[in-house]
Tab-separated table of C-alpha atoms in Angstrom:
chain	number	residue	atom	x	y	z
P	1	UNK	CA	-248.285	35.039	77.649
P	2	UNK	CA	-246.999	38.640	78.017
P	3	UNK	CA	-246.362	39.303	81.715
P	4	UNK	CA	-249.000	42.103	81.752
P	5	UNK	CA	-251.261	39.836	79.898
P	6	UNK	CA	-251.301	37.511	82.294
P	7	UNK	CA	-251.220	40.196	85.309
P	8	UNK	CA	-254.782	41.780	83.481
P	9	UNK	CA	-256.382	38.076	83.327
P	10	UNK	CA	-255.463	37.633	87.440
P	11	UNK	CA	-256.646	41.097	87.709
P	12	UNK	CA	-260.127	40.398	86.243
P	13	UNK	CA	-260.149	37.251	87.465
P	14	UNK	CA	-260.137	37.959	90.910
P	15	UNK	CA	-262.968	40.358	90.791
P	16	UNK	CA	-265.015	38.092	89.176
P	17	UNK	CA	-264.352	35.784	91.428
P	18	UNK	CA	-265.727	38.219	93.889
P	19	UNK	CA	-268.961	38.459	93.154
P	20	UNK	CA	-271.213	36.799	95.402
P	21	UNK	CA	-273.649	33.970	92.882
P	22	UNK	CA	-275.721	35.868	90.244
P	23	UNK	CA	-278.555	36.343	88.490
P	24	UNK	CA	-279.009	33.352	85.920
P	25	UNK	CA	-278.025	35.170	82.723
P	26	UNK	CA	-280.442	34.871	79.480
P	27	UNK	CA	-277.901	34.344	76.700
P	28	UNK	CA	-279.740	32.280	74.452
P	29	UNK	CA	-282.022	34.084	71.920
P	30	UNK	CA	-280.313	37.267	73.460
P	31	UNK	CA	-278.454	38.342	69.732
P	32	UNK	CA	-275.364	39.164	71.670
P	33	UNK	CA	-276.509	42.695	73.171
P	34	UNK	CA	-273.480	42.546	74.893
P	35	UNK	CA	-271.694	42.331	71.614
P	36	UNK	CA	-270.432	45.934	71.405
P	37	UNK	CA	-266.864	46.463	69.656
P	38	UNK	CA	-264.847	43.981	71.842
P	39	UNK	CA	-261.867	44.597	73.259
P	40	UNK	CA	-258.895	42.376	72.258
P	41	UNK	CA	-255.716	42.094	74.387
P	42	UNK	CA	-252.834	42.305	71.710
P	43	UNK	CA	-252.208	38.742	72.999
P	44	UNK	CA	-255.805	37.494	72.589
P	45	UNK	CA	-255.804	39.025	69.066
P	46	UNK	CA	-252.811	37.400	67.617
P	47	UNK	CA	-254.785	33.569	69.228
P	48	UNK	CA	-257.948	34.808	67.444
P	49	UNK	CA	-257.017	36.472	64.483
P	50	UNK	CA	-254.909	33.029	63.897
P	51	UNK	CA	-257.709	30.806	64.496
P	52	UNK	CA	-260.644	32.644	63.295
P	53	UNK	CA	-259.156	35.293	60.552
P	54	UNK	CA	-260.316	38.883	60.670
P	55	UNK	CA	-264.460	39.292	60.008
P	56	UNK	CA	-265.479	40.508	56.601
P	57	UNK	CA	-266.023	44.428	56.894
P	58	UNK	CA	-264.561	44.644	60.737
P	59	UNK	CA	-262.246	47.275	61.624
P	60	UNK	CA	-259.577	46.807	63.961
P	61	UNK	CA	-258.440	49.966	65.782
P	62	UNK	CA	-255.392	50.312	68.188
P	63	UNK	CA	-256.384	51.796	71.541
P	64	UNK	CA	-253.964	51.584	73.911
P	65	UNK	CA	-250.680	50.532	74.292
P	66	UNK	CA	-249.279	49.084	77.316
P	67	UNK	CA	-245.849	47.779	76.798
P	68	UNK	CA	-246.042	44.821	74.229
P	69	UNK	CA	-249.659	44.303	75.567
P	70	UNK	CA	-252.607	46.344	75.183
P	71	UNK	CA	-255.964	46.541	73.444
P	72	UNK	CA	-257.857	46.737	70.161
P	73	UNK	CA	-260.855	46.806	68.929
P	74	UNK	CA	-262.171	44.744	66.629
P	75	UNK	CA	-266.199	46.545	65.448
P	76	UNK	CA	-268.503	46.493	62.703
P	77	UNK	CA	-268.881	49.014	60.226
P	78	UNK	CA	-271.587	50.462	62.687
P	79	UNK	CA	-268.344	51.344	64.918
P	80	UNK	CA	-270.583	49.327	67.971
P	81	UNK	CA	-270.720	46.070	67.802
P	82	UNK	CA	-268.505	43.418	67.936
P	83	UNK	CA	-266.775	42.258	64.042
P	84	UNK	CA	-267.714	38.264	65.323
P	85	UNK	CA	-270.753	38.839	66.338
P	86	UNK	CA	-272.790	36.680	63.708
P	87	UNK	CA	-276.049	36.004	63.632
P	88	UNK	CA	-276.490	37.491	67.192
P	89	UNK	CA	-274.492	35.007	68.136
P	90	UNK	CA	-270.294	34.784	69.490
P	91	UNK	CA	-268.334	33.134	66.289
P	92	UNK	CA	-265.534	33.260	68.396
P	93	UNK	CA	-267.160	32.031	71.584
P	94	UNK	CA	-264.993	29.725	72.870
P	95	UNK	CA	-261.998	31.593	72.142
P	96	UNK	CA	-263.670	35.306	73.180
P	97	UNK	CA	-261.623	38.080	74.929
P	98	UNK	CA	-261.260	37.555	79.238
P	99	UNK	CA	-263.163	40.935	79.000
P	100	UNK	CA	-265.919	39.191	77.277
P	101	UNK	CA	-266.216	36.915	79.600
P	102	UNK	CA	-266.755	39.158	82.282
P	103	UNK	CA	-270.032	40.478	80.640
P	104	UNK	CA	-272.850	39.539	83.661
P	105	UNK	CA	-270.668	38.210	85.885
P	106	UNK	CA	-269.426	41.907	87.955
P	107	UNK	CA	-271.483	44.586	88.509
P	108	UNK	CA	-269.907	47.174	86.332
P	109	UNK	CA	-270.719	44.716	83.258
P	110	UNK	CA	-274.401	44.034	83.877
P	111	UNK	CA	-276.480	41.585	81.716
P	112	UNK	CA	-278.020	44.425	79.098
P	113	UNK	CA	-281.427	41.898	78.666
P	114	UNK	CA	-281.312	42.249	82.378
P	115	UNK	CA	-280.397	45.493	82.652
P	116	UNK	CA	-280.771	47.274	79.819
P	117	UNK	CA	-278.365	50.833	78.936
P	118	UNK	CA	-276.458	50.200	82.163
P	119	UNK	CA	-272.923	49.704	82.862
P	120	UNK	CA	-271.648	50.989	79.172
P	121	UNK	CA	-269.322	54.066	81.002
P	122	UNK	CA	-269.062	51.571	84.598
P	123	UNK	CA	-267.545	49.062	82.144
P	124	UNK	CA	-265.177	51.521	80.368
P	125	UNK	CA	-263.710	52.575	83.921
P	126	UNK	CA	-263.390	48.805	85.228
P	127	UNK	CA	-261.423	48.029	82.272
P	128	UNK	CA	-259.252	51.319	82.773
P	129	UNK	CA	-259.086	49.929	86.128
P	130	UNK	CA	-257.780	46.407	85.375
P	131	UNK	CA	-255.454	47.742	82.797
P	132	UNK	CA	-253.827	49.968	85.283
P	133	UNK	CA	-253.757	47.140	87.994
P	134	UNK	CA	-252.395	45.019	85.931
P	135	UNK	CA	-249.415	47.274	84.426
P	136	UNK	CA	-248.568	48.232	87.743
P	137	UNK	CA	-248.621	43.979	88.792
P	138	UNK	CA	-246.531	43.365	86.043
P	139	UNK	CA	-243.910	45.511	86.506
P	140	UNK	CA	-243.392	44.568	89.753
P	141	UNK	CA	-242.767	41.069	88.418
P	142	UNK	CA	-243.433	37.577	89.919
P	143	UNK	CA	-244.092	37.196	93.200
């Protein structure tokens, strides 16, 4: 894995492992409401887009570039949701970006059946944060 890969999973990682026990989160017969366009490390896209192929009618669009690593997203023609999001369910579950993951589990990602409209801008800074940490991590190199 690309050194600021792995510095952006350790990054989000550790603040998930944070958070104090939460609320139990309501993911069955939820349709994936936290399935907006998902952000793809470059590294997590070339794993998925091996495995699973590129979703009929997504779009994948280059955001940032950090080094070798960075993100992408990977929407629906609505330009919201997430291109694997099928049948309000994760096609890609097991394989789903560490960003994903994070959905529900820290508080700038709250559960949107729980919580609905919150978080959306709180989740776009935490990942500006993590991205940041982990650039800076990385080019520090291993400890």
């Amino acid at each position: 894995m690309d050194p600021v890969a792995a510095a952006i999973y350790a990054e989000l990682e550790g603040i998930m492992e944070q958070q104090p026990a939460g609320e139990v989160l309501p993911c069955e017969g939820c349709g994936g409401k936290c399935c907006k366009a998902a952000p793809f490390l470059r590294s997590e896209w070339r794993r998925v887009r091996r495995k699973h192929g590129v979703p009929s009618g997504a779009r994948v669009v280059d955001r940032v570039a950090l080094g070798r690593e960075g993100y992408l997203v990977v929407k629906k023609s609505d330009g919201i949701t997430c291109g694997y999001l099928r049948s309000g369910k994760c096609s890609i579950y097991e394989d789903r970006p560490v960003v994903c993951r994070a959905y529900g589990q820290v508080p700038e990602m709250p559960c949107q059946v729980l919580h609905p409209g919150t978080g959306l801008i709180a989740a776009d800074r935490l990942l500006q944060r993590v991205f940041a940490a982990g650039v800076k991590a990385a080019a520090k190199g291993p400890r």
